[in-house]
Coordinates of C-alpha atoms and ligand atoms in Angstrom, one line a residue:
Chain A
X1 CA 74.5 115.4 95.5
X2 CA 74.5 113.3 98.3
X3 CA 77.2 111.1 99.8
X4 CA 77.9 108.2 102.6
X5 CA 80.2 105.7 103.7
X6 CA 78.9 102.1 104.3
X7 CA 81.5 101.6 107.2
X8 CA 80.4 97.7 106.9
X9 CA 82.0 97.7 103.2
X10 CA 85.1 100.2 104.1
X11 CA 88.2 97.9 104.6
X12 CA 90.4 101.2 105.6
X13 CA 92.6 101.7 102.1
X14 CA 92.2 105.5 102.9
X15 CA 91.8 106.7 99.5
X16 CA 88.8 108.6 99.7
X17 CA 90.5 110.8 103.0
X18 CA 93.7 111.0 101.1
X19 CA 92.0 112.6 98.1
X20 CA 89.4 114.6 99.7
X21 CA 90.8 115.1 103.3
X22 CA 88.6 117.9 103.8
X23 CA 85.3 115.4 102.6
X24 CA 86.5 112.6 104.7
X25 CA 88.4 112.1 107.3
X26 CA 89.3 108.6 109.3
X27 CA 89.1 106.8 112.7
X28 CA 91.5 105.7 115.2
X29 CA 91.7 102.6 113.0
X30 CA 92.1 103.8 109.7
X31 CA 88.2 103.6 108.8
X32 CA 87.1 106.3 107.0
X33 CA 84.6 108.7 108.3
X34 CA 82.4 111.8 106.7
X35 CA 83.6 115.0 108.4
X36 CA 82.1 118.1 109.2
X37 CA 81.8 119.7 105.7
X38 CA 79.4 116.4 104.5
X39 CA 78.5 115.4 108.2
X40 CA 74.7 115.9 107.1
X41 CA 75.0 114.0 103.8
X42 CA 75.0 116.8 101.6
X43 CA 78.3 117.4 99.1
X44 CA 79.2 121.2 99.3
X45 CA 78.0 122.8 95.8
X46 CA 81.0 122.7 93.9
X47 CA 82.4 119.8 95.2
X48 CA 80.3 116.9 93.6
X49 CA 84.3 116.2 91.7
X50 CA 86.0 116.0 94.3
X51 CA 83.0 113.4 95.8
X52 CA 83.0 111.7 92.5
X53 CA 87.1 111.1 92.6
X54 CA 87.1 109.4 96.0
X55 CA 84.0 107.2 95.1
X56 CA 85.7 105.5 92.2
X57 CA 89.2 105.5 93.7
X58 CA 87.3 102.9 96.6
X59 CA 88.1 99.3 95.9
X60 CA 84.9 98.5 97.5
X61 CA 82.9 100.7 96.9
X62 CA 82.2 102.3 100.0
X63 CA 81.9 106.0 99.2
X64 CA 78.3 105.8 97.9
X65 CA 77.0 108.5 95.6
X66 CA 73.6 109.8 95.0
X67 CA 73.5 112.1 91.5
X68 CA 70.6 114.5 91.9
X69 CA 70.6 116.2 88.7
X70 CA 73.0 114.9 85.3
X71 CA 73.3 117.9 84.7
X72 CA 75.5 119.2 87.9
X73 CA 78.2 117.3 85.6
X74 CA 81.7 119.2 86.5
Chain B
X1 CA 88.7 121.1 70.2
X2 CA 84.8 120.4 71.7
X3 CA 84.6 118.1 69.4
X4 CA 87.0 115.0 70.1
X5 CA 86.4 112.0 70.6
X6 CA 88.7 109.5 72.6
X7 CA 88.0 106.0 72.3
X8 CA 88.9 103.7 75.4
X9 CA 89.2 100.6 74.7
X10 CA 88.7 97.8 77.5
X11 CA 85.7 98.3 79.9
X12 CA 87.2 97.1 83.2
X13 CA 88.4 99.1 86.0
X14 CA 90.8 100.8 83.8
X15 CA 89.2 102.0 81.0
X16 CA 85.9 102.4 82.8
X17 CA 87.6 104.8 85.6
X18 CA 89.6 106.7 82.7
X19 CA 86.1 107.3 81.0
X20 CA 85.0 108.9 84.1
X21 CA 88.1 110.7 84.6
X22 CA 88.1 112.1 81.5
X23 CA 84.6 113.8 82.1
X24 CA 86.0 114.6 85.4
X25 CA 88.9 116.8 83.7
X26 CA 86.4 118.3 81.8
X27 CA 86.7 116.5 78.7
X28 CA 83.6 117.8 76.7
X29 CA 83.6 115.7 73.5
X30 CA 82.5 112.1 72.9
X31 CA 83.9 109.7 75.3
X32 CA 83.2 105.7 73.4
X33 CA 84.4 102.7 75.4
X34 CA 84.9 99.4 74.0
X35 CA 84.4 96.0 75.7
X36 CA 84.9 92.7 74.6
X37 CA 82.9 90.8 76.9
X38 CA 78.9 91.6 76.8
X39 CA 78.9 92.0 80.8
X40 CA 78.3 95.4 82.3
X41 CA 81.9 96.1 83.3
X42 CA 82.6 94.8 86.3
X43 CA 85.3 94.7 88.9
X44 CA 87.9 92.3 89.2
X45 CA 89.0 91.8 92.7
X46 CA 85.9 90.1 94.0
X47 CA 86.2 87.3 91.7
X48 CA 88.9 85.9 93.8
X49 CA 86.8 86.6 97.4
X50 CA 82.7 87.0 97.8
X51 CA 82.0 86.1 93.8
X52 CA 83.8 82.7 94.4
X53 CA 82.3 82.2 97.5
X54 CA 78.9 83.0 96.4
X55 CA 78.3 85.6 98.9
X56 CA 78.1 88.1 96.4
X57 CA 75.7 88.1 92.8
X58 CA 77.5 89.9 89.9
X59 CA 75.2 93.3 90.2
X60 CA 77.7 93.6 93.3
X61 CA 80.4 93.8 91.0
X62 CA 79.4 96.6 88.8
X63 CA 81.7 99.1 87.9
X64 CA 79.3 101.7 86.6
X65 CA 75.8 102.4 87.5
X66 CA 73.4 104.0 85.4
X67 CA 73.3 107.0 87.0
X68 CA 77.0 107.5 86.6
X69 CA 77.4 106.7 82.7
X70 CA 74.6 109.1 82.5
X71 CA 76.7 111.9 84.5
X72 CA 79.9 111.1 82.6
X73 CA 78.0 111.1 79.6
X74 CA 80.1 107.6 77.8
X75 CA 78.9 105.5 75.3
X76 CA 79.1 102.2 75.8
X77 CA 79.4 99.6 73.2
X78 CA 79.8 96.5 75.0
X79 CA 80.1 92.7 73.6
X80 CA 82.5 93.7 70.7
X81 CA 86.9 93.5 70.9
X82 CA 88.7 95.9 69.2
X83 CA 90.9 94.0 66.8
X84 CA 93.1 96.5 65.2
X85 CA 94.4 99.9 65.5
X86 CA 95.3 102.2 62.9
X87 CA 97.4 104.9 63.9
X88 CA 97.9 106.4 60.9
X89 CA 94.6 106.7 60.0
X90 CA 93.6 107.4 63.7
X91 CA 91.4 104.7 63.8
X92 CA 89.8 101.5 65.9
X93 CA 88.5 98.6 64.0
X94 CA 86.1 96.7 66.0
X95 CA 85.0 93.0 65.4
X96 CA 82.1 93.7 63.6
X97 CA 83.6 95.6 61.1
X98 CA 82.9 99.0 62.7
X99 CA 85.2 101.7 62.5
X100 CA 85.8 104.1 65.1
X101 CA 87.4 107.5 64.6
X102 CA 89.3 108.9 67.2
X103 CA 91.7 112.4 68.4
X104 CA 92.9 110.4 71.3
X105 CA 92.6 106.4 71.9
X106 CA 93.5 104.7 75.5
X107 CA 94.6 101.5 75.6
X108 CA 93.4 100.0 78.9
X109 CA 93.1 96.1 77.4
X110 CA 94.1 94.8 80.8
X111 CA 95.6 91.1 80.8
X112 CA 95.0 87.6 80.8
X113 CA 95.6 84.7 82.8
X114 CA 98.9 82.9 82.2
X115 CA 97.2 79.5 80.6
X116 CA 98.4 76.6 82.1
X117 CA 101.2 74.8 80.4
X118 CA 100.0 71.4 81.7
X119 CA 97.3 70.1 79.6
X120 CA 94.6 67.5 81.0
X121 CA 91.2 66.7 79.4
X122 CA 89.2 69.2 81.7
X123 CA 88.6 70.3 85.3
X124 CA 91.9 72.6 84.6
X125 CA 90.9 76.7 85.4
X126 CA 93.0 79.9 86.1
X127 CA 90.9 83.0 86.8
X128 CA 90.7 86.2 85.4
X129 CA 87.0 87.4 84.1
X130 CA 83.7 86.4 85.0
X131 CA 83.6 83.4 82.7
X132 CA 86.4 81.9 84.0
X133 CA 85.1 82.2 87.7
X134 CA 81.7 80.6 86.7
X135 CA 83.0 77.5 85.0
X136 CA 85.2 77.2 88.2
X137 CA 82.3 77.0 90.3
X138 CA 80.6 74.9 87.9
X139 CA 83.0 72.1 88.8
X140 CA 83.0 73.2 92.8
X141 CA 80.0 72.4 92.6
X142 CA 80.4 69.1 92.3
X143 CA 82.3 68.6 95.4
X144 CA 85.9 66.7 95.7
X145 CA 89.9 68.1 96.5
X146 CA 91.0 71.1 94.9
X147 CA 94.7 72.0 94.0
X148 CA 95.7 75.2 93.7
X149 CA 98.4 75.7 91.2
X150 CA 100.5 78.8 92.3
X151 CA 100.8 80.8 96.0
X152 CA 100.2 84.6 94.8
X153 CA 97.6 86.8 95.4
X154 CA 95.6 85.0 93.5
X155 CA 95.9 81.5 94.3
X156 CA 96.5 82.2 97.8
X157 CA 93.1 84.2 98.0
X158 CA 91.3 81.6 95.9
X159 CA 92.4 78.8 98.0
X160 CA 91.4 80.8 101.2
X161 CA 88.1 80.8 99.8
X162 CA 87.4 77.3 98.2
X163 CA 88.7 75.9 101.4
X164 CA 86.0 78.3 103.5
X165 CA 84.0 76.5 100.9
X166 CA 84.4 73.1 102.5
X167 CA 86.5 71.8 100.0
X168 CA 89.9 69.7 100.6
X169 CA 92.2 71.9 99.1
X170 CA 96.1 72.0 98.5
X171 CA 98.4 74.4 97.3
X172 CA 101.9 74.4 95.7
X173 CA 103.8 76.7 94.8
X174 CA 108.1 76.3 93.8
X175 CA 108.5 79.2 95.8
X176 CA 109.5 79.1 99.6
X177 CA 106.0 81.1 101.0
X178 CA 103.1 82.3 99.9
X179 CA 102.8 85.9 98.1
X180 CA 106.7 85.8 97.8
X181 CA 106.5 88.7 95.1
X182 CA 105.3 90.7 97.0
X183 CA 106.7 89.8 100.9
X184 CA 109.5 88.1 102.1
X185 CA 109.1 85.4 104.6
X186 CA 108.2 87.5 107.9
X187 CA 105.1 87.7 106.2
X188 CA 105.2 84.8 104.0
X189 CA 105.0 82.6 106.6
X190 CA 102.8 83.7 108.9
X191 CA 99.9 83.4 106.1
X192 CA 101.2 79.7 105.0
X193 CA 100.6 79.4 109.0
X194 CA 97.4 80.5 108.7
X195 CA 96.4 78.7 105.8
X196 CA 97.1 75.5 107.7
X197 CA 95.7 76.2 110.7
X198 CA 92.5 76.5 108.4
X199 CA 93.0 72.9 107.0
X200 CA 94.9 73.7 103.4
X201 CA 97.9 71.1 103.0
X202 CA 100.3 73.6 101.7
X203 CA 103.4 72.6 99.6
X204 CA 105.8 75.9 98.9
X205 CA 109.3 74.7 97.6
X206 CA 107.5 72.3 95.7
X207 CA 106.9 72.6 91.6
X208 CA 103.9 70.9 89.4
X209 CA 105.5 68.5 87.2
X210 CA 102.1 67.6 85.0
X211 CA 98.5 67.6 85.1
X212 CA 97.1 64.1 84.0
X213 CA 93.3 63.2 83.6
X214 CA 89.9 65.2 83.9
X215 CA 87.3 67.1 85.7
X216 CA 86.4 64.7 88.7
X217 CA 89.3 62.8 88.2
X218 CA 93.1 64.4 87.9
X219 CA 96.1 63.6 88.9
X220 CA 98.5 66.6 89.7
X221 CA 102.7 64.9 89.6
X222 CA 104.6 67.1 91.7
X223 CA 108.9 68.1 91.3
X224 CA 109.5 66.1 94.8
X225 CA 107.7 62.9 93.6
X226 CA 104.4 63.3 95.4
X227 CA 101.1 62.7 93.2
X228 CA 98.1 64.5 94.6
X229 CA 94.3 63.8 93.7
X230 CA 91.9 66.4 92.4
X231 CA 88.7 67.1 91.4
X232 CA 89.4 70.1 90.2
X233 CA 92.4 72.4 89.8
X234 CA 92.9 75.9 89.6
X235 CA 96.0 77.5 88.4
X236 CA 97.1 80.7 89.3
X237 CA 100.3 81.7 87.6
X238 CA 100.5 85.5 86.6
X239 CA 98.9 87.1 83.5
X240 CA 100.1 88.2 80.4
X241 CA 99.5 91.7 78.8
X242 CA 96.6 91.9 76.3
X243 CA 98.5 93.6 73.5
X244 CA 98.0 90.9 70.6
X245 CA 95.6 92.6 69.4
X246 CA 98.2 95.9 69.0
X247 CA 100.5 93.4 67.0
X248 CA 100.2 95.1 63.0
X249 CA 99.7 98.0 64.9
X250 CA 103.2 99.7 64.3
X251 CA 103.2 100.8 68.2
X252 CA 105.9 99.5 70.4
X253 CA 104.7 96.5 72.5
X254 CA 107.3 94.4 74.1
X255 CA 105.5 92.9 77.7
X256 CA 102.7 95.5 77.6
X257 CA 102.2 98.7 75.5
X258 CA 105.3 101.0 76.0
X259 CA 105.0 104.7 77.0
X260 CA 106.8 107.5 77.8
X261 CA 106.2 109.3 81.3
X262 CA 103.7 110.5 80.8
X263 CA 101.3 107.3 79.8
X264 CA 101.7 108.2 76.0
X265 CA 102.9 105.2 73.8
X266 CA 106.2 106.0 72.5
X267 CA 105.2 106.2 69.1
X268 CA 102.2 108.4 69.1
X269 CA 100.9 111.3 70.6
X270 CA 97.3 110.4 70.3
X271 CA 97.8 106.6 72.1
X272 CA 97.7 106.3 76.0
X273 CA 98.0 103.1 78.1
X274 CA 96.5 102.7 81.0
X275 CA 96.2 99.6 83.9
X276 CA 97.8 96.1 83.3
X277 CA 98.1 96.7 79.9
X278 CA 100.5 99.5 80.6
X279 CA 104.6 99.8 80.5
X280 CA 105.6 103.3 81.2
X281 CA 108.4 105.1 81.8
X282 CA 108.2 106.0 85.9
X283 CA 110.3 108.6 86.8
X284 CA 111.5 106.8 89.4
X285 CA 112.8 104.1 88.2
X286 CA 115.8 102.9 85.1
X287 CA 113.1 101.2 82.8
X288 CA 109.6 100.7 82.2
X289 CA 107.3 99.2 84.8
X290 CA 104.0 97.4 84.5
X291 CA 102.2 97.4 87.4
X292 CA 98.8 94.9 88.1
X293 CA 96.9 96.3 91.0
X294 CA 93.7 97.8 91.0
X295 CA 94.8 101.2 92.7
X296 CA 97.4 102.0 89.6
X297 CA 94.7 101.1 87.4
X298 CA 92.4 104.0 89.0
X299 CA 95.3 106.3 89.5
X300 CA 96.8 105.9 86.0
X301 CA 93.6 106.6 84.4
X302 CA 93.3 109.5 86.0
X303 CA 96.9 110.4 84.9
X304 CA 96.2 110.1 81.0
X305 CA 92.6 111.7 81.5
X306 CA 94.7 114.8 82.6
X307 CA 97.2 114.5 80.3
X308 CA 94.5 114.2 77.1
X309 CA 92.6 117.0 78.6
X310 CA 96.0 119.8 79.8
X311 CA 98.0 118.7 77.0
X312 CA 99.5 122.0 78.2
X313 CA 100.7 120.8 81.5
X314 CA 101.4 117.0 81.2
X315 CA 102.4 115.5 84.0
X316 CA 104.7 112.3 84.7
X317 CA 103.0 109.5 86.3
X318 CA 104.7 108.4 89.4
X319 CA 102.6 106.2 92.0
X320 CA 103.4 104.5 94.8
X321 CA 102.7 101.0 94.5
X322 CA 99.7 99.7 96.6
X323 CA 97.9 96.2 96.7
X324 CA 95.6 94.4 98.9
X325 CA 94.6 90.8 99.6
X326 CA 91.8 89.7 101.8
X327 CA 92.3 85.5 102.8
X328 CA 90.1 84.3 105.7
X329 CA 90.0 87.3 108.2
X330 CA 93.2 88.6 107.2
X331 CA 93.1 92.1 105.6
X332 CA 96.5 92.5 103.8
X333 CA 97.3 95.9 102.8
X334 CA 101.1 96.4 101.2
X335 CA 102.0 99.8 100.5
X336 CA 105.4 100.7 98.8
X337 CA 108.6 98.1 98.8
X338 CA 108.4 95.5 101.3
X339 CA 112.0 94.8 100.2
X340 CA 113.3 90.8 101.0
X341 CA 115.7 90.7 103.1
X342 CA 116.1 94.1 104.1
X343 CA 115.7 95.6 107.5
X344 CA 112.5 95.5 108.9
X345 CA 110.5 95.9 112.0
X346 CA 107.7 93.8 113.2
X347 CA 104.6 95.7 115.3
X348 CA 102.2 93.7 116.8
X349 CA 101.7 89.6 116.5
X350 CA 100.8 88.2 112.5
X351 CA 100.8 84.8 114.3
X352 CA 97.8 85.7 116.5
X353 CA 94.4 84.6 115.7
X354 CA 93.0 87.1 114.8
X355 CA 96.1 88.6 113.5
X356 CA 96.5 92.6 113.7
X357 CA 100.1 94.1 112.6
X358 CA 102.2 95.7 111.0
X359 CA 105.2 95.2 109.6
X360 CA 107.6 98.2 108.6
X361 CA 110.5 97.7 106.4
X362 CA 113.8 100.1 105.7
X363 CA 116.2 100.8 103.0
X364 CA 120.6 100.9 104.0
X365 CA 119.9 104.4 104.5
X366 CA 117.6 104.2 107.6
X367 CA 114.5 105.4 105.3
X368 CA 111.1 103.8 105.3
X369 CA 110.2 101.9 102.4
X370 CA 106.8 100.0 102.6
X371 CA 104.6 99.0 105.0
X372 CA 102.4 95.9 105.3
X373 CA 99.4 95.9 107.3
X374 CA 97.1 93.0 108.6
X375 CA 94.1 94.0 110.1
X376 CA 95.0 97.3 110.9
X377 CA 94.7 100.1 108.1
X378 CA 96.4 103.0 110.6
X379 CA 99.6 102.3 109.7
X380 CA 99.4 101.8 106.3
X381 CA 97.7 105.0 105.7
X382 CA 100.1 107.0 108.0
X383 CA 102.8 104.9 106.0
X384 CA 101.4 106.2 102.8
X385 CA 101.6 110.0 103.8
X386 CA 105.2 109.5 105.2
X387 CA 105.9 107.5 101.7
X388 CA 104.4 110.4 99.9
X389 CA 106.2 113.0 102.3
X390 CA 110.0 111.2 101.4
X391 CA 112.8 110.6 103.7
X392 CA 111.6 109.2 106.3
X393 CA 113.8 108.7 109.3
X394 CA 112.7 105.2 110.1
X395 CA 113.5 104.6 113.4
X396 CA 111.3 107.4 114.1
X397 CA 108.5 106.0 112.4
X398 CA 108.8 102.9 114.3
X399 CA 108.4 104.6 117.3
X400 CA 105.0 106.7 116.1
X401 CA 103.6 103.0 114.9
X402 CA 104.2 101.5 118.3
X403 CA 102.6 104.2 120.1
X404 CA 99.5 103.7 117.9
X405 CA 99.4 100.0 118.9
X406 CA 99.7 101.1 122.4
X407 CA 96.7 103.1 121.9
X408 CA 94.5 100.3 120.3
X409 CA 95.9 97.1 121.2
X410 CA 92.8 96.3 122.8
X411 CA 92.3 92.9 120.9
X412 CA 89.6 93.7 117.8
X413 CA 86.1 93.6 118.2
X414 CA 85.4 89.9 116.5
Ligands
FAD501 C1 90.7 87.5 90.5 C2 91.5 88.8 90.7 C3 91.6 89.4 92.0 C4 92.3 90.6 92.1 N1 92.4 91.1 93.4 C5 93.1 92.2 93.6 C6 93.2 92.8 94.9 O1 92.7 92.3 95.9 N2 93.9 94.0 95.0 C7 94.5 94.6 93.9 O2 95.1 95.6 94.1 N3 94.4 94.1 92.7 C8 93.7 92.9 92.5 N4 93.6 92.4 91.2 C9 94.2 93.1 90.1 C10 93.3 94.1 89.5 O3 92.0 93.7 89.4 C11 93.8 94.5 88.1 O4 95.0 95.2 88.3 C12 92.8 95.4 87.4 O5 91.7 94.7 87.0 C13 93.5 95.9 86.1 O6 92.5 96.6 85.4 P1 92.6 96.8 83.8 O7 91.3 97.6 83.4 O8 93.9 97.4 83.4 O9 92.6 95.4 83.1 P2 91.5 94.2 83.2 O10 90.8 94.2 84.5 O11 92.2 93.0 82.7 O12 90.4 94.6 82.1 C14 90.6 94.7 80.7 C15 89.3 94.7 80.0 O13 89.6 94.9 78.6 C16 88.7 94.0 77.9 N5 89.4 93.7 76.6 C17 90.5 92.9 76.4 N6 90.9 92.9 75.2 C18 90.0 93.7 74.5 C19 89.9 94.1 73.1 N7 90.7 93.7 72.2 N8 88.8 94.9 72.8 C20 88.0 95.3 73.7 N9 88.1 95.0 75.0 C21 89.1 94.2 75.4 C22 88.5 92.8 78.8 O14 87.4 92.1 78.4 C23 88.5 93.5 80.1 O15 87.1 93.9 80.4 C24 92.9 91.2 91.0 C25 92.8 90.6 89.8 C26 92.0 89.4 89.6 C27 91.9 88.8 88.2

């Protein structure tokens, strides 16, 4: 699973860093940033949940998703 | 136990994110959701912003892509209402005579506009789905002065946009400033400021006596006398539950379906509410709440989707209360109580143009409460956390959010 923020679509309602603070983290604004762990674009194995939760907790759709495989379901 | 089925019912942002959820949780049964309107569910909160102002085409406002209905494995079936529900028989009858079986139902119906209790020929719209947005623009299109009925969230955000439109418009409201539900004038009028300064005639304090005429040509009579002229109005007065449907139903519905704390109706294990349809028992508070923003809608849903899936370790469903509105550049973020007439602390200027601030507000006890923020997520986010934390000294807190606007009150890239 892939992941990335569209930082022109993020408005900063930090849900995606509050609920994955570990998968997202934020700027000196309030923006919300990849971090480290997903830095490449890559979602840790095990963690495609986790990805999924703060893509549809975004009111505007910022945390985009790319599904590999339906069957990584978890 | 592999093989239940839950049935949501209402394919907006509740029921759709509840669906997910569910899967999520590690629901492995069926998962059927049930829409009345034929749309691929879409989201709400645009309709007021970039769907009114044509910026955006509806594809933009999909909930669900293929992809993820395929991942959460749902089926969809889309373009019929539920009309009943049996709960003795554990059953949803749709419109088309279909029956669905269920182990666990969520109720995620959402609401409607509050119709307009002044009646005129046409040219009269409130907005609430997709339909109703597209016959407003219909008669936008046609050019002329537009009154907006109502200074909330919505009619404040639709007015910010049919005015960005070009249109004349005006807006009245009985109520002393803008969004007073939800902020007290510190905010209030700053944004009623605003709006003027962008060329809406605003007229808070002031009620709508009656609506005379048609599209193209209304009259709108107002409490201090005043007649205004309108092509078209739009009035935007609340919303009312969608629980009419639940009415044989035997389930408790008084303003919304009632649940316990844990999103469960109070009559039935099996039943869950979820989103605007919702009135549950918060812990937090002597009765039940309903709450309509678009955050409680995602959060709740995930709420029951635990609850049906660890019916061994339900948990109470306790949120703290977040909404946003976007009108012209400002980005209004209001998390927790921003309680009227209560202590507060102003950081940064709301009257500049643009506007960054924040506004932090305290309970007698000398503990944060809410925070609004205008252009500037920081401290609504570090807000949150504290929120979430409890007890927060507040003077404290007003100190950390000052030395953040020292850090970046370099005025904000345009
Ligand atoms: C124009 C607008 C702008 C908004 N802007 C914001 C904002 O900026 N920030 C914010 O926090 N909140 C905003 N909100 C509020 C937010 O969108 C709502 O809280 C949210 O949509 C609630 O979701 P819901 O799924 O509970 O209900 P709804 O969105 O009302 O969805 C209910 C769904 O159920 C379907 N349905 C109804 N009856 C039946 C039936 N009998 N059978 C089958 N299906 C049925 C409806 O067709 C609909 O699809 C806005 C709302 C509107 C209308």
């Amino acid at each position: 699973m892939k992941v990335q923020i569209d930082s022109k679509l993020c408005q900063g309602h930090g849900r995606c860093y509050d609920l994955a603070p570990d998968l997202f983290g934020e700027d000196d604004e309030g923006y919300a940033t990849l971090t480290p762990l997903t830095a490449d674009g890559n979602v840790p194995d095990g963690r495609e949940g986790d990805t999924r939760l703060a893509a549809a907790n975004c009111p505007e759709s910022a945390v985009l998703v790319f599904e590999e495989a339906v069957n990584d379901r978890r | 136990m592999s093989s239940q089925t839950v049935v949501v019912v209402g394919s907006s942002v509740g029921g759709v994110r509840t669906a997910q959820a569910l899967r999520r949780e590690g629901h492995v049964g069926r998962i059927v959701l049930v829409g009345e309107e034929s749309t691929e569910p879409y989201d709400k909160p645009p309709l007021s912003k970039q769907y009114l102002a044509g910026e955006w085409a509806l594809d933009r406002l999909a909930l669900l892509t293929p992809e993820a209905i395929a991942a959460a494995d749902l089926e969809l079936r889309l373009g019929v209402a539920a009309v009943r529900l049996d709960v003795a028989a554990s059953q949803v009858v749709l419109a088309d005579g279909a029956v669905l079986d269920y182990d666990h139902v969520v109720i995620a119906t959402g609401a409607v506009a509050r119709p307009s209790p002044w009646q005129a020929g046409s040219g009269v719209h409130v907005i609430r789905t997709l339909a109703d947005v597209d016959g407003l623009r219909a008669d936008l299109a046609a050019g002329g002065p537009v009154v907006v009925v109502g200074g909330g969230v919505i009619g404040a955000e639709a007015a910010a946009t049919i005015r960005t439109l070009g249109h004349e418009v005006t807006v009245v409201d009985p109520l002393a400033t803008p969004l007073a539900r939800l902020v007290g004038p510190e905010v209030g009028r700053p944004l009623e400021e605003l709006h003027r300064r962008r060329g809406v005639d605003t007229r808070f304090g002031v009620g709508v006596e009656g609506i005379d005429g048609s599209a193209g040509n209304l009259t709108v009579r107002l409490t201090d006398g005043a007649v205004l002229t309108a092509a078209t109005v739009l009035v935007g007065i609340g919303a009312v539950p969608n629980d009419a449907w639940l009415a044989d139903s035997g389930l408790l519905i008084d303003n919304g379906v009632v649940c316990d704390r844990y999103c469960r109706a109070v009559d039935s294990d099996h039943v869950w509410a979820v989103g605007d349809v919702a009135r549950w028992q918060d812990p937090r508070y002597p009765a039940e709440v309903r709450v309509e923003h678009w955050t409680n809608a995602v959060e709740q849903g995930a709420a029951v989707a635990h609850n049906i899936v660890h019916a061994e370790d339900l948990q109470p469903y306790s949120p703290l209360e977040y909404v946003w509105s976007d009108q012209y550049d400002w980005k209004l973020q209001i998390v927790g109580h921003a309680s009227r007439g209560g202590r507060f602390e102003v950081v940064g200027d709301l009257s500049a143009d643009p506007a960054k601030a924040a506004v932090l507000y305290a309970d007698d006890d000398g503990l944060l409460t809410g925070v609004v923020a205008v252009n500037w997520p920081k401290p609504l986010v570090t807000g949150r956390r504290a929120l979430n934390a409890g007890a927060t000294d507040f003077e404290e807190f007003v100190a950390q959010i000052r030395a953040l606007f020292a850090k970046v009150s370099a005025p904000a890239a345009p």
